[in-house]
mmCIF file of C-alpha atoms in Angstrom:
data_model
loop_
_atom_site.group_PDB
_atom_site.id
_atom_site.type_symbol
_atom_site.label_atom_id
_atom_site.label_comp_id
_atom_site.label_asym_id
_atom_site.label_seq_id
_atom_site.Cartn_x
_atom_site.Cartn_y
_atom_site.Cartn_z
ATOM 1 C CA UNK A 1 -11.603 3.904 13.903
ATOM 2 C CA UNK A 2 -12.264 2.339 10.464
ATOM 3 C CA UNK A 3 -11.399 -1.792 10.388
ATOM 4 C CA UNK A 4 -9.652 -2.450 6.720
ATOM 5 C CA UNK A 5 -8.566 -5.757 5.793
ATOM 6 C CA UNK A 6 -5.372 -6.873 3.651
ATOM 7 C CA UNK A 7 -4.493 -10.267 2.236
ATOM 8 C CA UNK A 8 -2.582 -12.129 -0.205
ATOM 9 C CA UNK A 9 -5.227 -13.069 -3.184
ATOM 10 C CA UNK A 10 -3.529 -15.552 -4.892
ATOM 11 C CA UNK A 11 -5.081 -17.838 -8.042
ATOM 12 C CA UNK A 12 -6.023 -20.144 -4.837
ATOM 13 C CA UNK A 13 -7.435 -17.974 -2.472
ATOM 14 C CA UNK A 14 -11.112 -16.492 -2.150
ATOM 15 C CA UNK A 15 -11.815 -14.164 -5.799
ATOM 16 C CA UNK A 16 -11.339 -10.058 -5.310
ATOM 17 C CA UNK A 17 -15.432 -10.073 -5.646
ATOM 18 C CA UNK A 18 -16.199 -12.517 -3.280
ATOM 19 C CA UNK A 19 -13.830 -11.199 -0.591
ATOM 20 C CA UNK A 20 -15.089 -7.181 -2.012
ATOM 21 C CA UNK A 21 -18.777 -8.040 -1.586
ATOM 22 C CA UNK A 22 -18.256 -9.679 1.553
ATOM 23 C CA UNK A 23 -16.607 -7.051 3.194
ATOM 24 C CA UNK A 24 -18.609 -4.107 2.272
ATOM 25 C CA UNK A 25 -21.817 -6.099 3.304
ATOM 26 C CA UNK A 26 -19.969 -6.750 6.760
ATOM 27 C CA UNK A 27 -19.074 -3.303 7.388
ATOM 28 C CA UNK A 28 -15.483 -3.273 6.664
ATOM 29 C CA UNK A 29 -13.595 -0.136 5.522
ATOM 30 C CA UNK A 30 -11.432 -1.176 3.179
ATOM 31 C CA UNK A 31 -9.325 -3.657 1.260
ATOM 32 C CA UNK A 32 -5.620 -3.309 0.220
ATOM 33 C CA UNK A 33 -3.260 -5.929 -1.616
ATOM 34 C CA UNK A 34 0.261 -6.402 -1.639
ATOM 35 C CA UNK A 35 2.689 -6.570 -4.986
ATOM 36 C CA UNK A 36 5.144 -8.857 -6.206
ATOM 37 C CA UNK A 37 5.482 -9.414 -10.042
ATOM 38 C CA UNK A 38 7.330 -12.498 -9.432
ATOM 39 C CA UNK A 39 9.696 -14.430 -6.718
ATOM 40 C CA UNK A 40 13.121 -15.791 -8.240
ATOM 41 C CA UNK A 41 13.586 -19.323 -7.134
ATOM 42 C CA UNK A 42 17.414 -18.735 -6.561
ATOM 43 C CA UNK A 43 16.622 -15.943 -3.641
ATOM 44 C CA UNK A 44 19.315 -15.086 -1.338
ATOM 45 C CA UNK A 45 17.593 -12.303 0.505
ATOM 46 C CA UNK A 46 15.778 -13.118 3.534
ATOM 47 C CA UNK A 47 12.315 -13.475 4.592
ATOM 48 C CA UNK A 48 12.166 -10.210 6.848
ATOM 49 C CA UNK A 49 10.080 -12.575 9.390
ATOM 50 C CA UNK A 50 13.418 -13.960 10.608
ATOM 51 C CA UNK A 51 13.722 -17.781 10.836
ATOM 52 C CA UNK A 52 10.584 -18.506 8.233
ATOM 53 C CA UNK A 53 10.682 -19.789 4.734
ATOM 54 C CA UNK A 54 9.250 -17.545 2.333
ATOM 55 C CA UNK A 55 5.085 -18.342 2.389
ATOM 56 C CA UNK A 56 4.155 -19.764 -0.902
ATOM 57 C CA UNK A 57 1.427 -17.183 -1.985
ATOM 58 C CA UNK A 58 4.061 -14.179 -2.105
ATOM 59 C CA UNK A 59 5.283 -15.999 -5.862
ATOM 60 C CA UNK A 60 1.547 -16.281 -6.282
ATOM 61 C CA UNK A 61 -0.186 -13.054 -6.235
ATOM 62 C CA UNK A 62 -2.552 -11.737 -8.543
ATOM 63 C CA UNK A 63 -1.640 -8.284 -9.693
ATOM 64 C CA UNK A 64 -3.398 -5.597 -7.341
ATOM 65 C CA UNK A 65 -4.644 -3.256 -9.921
ATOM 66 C CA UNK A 66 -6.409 -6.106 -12.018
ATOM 67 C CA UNK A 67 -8.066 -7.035 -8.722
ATOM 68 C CA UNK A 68 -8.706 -4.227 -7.407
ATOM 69 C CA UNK A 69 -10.373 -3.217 -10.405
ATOM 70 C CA UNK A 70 -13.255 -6.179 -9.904
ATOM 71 C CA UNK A 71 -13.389 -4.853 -6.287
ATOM 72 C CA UNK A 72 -14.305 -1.561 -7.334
ATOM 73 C CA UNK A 73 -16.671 -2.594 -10.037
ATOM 74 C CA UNK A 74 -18.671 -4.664 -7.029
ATOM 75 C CA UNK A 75 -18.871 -2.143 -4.298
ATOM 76 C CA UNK A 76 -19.792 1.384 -3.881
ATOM 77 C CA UNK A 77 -18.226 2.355 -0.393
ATOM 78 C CA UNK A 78 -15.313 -0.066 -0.018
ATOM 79 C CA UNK A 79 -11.882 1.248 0.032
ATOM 80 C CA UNK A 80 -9.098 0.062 -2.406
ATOM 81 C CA UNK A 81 -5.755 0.063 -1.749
ATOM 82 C CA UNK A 82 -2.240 -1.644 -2.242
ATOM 83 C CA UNK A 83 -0.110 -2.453 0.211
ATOM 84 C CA UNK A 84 1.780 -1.773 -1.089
ATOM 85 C CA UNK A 85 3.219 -1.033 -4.441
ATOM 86 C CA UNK A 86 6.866 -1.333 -5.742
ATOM 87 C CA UNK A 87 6.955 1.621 -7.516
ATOM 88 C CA UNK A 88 10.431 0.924 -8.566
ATOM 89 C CA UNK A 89 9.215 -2.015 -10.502
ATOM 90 C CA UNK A 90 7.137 0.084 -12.600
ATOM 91 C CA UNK A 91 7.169 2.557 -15.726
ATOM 92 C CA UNK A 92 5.919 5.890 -13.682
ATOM 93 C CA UNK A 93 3.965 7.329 -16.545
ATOM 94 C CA UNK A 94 2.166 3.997 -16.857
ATOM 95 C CA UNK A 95 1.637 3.461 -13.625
ATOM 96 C CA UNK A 96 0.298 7.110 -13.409
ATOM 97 C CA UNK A 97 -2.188 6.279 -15.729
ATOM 98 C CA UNK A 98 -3.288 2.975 -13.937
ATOM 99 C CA UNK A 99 -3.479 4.878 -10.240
ATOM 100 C CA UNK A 100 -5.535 7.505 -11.942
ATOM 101 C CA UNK A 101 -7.847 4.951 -13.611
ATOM 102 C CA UNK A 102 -8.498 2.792 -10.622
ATOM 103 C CA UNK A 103 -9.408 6.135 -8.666
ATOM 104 C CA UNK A 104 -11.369 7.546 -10.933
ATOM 105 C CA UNK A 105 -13.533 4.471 -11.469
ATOM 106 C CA UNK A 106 -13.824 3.910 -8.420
ATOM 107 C CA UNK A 107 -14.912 7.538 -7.145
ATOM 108 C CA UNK A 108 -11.892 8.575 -5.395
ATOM 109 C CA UNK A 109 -12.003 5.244 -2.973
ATOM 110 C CA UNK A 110 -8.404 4.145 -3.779
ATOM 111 C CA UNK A 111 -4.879 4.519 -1.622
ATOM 112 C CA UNK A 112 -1.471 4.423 -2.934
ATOM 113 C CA UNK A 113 0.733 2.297 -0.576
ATOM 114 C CA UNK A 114 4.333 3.215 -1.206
ATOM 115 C CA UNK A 115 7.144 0.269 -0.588
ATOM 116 C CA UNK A 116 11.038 0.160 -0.995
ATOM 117 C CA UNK A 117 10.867 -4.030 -1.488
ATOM 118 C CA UNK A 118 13.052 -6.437 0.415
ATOM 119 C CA UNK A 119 13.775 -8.591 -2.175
ATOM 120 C CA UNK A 120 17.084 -7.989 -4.041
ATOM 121 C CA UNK A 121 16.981 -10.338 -6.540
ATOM 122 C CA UNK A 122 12.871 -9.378 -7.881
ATOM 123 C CA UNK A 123 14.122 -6.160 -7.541
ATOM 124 C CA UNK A 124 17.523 -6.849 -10.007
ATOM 125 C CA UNK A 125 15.315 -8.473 -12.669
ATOM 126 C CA UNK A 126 13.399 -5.011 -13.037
ATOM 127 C CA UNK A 127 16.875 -3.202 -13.092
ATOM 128 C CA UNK A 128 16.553 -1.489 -9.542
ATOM 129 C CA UNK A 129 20.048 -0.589 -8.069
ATOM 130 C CA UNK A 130 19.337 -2.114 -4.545
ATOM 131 C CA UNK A 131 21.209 1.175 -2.993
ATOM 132 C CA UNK A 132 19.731 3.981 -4.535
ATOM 133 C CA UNK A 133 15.640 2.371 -4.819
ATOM 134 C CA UNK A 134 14.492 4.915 -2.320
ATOM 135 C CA UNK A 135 15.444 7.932 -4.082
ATOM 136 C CA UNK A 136 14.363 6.020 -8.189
ATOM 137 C CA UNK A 137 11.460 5.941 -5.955
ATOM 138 C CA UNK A 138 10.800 9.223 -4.946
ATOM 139 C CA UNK A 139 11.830 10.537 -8.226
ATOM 140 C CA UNK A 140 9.082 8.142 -10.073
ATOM 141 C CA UNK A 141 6.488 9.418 -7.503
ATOM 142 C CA UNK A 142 7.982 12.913 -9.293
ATOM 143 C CA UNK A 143 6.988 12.037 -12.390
ATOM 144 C CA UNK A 144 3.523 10.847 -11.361
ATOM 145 C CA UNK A 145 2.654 13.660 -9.951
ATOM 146 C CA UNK A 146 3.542 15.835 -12.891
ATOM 147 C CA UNK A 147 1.255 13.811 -14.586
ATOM 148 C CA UNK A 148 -1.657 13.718 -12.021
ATOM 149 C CA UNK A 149 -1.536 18.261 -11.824
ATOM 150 C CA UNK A 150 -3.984 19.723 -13.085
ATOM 151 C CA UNK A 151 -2.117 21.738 -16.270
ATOM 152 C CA UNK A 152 0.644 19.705 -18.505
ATOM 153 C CA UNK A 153 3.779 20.004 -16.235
ATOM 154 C CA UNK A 154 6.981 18.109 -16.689
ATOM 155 C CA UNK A 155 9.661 17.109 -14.449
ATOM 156 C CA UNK A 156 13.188 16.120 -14.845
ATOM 157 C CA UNK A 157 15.114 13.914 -12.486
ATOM 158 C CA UNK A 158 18.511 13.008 -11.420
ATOM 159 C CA UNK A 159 18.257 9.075 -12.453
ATOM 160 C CA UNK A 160 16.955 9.281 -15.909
ATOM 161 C CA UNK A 161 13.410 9.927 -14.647
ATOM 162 C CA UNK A 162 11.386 12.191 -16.737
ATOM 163 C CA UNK A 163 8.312 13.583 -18.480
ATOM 164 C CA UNK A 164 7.333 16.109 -21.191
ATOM 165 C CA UNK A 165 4.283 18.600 -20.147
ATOM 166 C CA UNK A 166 1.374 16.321 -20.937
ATOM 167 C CA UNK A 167 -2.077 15.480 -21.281
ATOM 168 C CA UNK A 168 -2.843 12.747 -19.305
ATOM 169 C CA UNK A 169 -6.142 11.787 -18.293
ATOM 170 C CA UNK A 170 -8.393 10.819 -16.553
ATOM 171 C CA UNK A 171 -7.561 12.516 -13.342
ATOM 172 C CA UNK A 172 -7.354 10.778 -9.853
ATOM 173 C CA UNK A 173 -10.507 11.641 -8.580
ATOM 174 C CA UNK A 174 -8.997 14.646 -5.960
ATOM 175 C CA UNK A 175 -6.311 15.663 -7.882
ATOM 176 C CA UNK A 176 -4.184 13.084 -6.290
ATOM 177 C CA UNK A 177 -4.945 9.775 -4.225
ATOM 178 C CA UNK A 178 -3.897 9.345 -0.980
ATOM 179 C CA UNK A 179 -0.284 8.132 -0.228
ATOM 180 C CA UNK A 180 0.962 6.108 2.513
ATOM 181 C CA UNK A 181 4.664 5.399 3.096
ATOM 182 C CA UNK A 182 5.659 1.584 4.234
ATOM 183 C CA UNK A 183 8.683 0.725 6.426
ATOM 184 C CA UNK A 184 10.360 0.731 9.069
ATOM 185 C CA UNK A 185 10.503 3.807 12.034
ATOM 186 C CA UNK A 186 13.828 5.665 10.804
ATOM 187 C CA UNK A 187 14.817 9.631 9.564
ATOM 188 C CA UNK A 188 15.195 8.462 5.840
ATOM 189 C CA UNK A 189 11.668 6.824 5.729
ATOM 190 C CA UNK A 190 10.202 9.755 8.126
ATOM 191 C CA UNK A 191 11.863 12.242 5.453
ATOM 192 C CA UNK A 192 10.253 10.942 2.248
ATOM 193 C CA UNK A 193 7.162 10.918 3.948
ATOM 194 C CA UNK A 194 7.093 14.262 5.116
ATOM 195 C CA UNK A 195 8.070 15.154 1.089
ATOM 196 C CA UNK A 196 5.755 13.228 -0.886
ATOM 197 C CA UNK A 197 3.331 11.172 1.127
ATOM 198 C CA UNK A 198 0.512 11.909 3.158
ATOM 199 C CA UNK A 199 1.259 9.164 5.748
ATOM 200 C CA UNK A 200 2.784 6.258 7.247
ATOM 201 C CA UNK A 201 1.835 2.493 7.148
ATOM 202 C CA UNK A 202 3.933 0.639 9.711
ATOM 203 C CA UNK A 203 4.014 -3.279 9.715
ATOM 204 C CA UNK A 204 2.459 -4.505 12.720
ATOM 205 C CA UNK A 205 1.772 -1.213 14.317
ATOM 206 C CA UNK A 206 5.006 -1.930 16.929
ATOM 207 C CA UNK A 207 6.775 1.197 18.480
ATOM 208 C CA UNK A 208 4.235 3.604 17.243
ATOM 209 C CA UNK A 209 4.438 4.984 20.671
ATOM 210 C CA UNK A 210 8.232 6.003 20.327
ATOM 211 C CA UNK A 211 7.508 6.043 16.467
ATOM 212 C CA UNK A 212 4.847 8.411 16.232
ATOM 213 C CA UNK A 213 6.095 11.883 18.325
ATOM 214 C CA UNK A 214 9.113 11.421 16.122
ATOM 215 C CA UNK A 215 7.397 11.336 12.674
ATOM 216 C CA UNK A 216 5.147 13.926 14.073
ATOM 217 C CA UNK A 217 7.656 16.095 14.774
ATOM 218 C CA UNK A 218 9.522 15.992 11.366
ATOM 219 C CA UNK A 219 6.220 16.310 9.445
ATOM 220 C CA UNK A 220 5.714 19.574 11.175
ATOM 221 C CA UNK A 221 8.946 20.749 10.818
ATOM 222 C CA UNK A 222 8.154 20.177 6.924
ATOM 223 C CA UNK A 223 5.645 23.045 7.440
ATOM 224 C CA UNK A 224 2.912 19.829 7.000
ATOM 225 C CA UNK A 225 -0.642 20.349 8.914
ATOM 226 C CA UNK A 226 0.059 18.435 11.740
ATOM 227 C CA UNK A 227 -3.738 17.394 11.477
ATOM 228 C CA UNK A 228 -3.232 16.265 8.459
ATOM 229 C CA UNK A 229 -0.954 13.612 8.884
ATOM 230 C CA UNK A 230 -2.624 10.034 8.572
ATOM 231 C CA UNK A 231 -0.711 6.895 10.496
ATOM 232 C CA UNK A 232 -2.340 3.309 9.417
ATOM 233 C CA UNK A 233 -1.328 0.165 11.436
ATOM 234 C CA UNK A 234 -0.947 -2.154 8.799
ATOM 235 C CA UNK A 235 -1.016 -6.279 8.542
ATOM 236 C CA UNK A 236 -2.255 -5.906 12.168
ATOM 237 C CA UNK A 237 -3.351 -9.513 13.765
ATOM 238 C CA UNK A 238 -5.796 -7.499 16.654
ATOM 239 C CA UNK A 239 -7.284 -7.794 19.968
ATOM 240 C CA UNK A 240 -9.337 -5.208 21.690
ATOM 241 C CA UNK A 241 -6.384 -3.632 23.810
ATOM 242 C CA UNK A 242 -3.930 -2.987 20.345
ATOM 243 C CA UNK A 243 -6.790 -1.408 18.770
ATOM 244 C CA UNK A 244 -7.736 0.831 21.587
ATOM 245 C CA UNK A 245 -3.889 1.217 22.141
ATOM 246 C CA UNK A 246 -3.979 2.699 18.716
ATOM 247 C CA UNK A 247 -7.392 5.004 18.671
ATOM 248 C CA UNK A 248 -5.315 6.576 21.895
ATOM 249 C CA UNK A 249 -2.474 7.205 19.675
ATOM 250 C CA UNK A 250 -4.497 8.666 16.617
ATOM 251 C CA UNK A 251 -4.714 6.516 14.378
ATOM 252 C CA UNK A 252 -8.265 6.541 12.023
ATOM 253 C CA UNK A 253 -8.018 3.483 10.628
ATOM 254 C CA UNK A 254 -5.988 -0.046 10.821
ATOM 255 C CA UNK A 255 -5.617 -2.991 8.422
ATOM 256 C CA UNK A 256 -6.235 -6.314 9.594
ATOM 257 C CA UNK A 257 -4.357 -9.456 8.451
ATOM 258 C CA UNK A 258 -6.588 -12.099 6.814
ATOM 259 C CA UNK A 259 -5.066 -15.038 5.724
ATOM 260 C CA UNK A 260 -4.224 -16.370 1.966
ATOM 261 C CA UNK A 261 -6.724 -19.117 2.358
ATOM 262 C CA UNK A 262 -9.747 -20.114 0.537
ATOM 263 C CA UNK A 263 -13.757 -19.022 0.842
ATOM 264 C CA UNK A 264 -14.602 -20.682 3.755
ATOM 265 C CA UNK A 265 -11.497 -19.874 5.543
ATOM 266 C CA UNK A 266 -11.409 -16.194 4.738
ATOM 267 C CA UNK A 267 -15.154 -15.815 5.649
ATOM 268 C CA UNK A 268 -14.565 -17.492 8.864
ATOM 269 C CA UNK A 269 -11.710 -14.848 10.405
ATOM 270 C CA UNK A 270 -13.921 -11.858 9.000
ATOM 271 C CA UNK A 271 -16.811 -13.326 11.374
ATOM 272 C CA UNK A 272 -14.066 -13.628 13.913
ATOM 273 C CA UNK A 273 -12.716 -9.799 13.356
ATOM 274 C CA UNK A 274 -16.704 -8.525 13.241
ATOM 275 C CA UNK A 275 -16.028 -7.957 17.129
ATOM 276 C CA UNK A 276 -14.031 -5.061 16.262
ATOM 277 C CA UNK A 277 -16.409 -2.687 14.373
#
């Protein structure tokens, strides 16, 4: 099972080369980085980790493509990821363009995580209606695809999402990258999925054994290889018996938590987590 790594780089934390170089060295898999553009101080949405004010470096990240980017330019084998993006948040076509980039660069090494967001209010200021962001989403996934085919297609969608045939290059680096759904267990989250995405990256890795038959069962009845479907424990904080727990259930590769600190504090845990590969 490959050991990734995910963390919140903030303009205080260890650099994207520092942390890139270090883990390749070290034999770690991959790295992926969350999104938020910004956090609006008068928030009235909830920290989804109930009971917990809202950690400082989430209204302090660096943007994941820009440091990404210096992770690819500093490794050869490392994986690059996000973790995942708010594609509501984003023009499609230009964020077509900056997924294709990032993959071709980086010689097909890169992962589009797929989120929904939990925070109304950053998701207002981008002009997201809260009850319909699933389906903007899947619709601006449309649109990127369309632009990632291999002949100029367009595609026309139901909330003002759209695209002419185009050129639009470069390519990602297999046609496509590989997507992986976030969220939580559920038929509306298993169904987009099973339509656009290639996988599922579940927070914490808890219930995958109830989880997993289920989403298994829908991605077949998609008419989806069943051996192609890819299930990545995300944000995981391990121990030898949840990682074994999850090679029995599948899984190919998991994400482990680091935390937002500085150099020496980052280097430290990845010593710690060299146990597990």
């Amino acid at each position: 099972m490959r050991i990734s790594t995910t963390i919140f780089l903030t303009d205080e934390t260890i650099t994207p080369v520092r942390l890139a170089r270090e883990l390749e060295q070290r034999g770690f898999a991959g790295l992926y980085l969350p999104e938020h553009t910004h956090i609006p101080t008068e928030r009235t949405t909830p920290y989804p980790a109930a009971g917990d004010e809202l950690p400082p470096e989430y209204g302090r990240t660096l943007d994941p493509f820009v440091a990404l980017g210096q992770a690819s330019a500093v490794t050869e084998r490392l994986l690059l990821g996000t973790g995942v993006t708010l594609v509501t948040e984003h023009d499609p076509i230009a964020l077509a363009k900056q997924v294709a980039t990032l993959d071709h660069l980086s010689g097909g090494r890169f992962t589009l995580g797929v989120g929904f967001g939990w925070n109304k209010e950053e998701a207002a200021d981008h002009g997201v209606e809260w009850a319909t962001r699933r389906e903007l989403s899947r619709e601006r996934m449309r649109v990127m695809r369309a632009l990632w085919a291999p002949e100029p297609t367009a595609y026309e969608g139901e909330f003002g999402v759209s695209v002419r045939a185009s050129y639009a290059y470069p390519k990602p680096a297999g046609g496509a990258p590989r997507v992986l759904l976030g969220g939580a267990a559920g038929p509306k989250l298993f169904g987009h999925i099973t339509e656009y995405g290639d996988g599922w990256m579940p927070i914490g890795g808890r219930g995958l054994t109830q989880s997993m038959p289920v989403l298994q069962e829908a991605w077949q009845a998609a008419g989806r290889d069943p051996k192609s479907l890819q299930v990545v424990p995300y944000g995981v904080l391990p121990n030898p018996g949840k990682l074994a727990h999850y090679a029995e259930l599948g899984c190919e590769e998991v994400v482990l938590q680091l935390p937002p600190g500085e150099e020496d504090e980052v280097l430290r845990v990845l010593d710690e987590y060299a146990q597990y590969l």
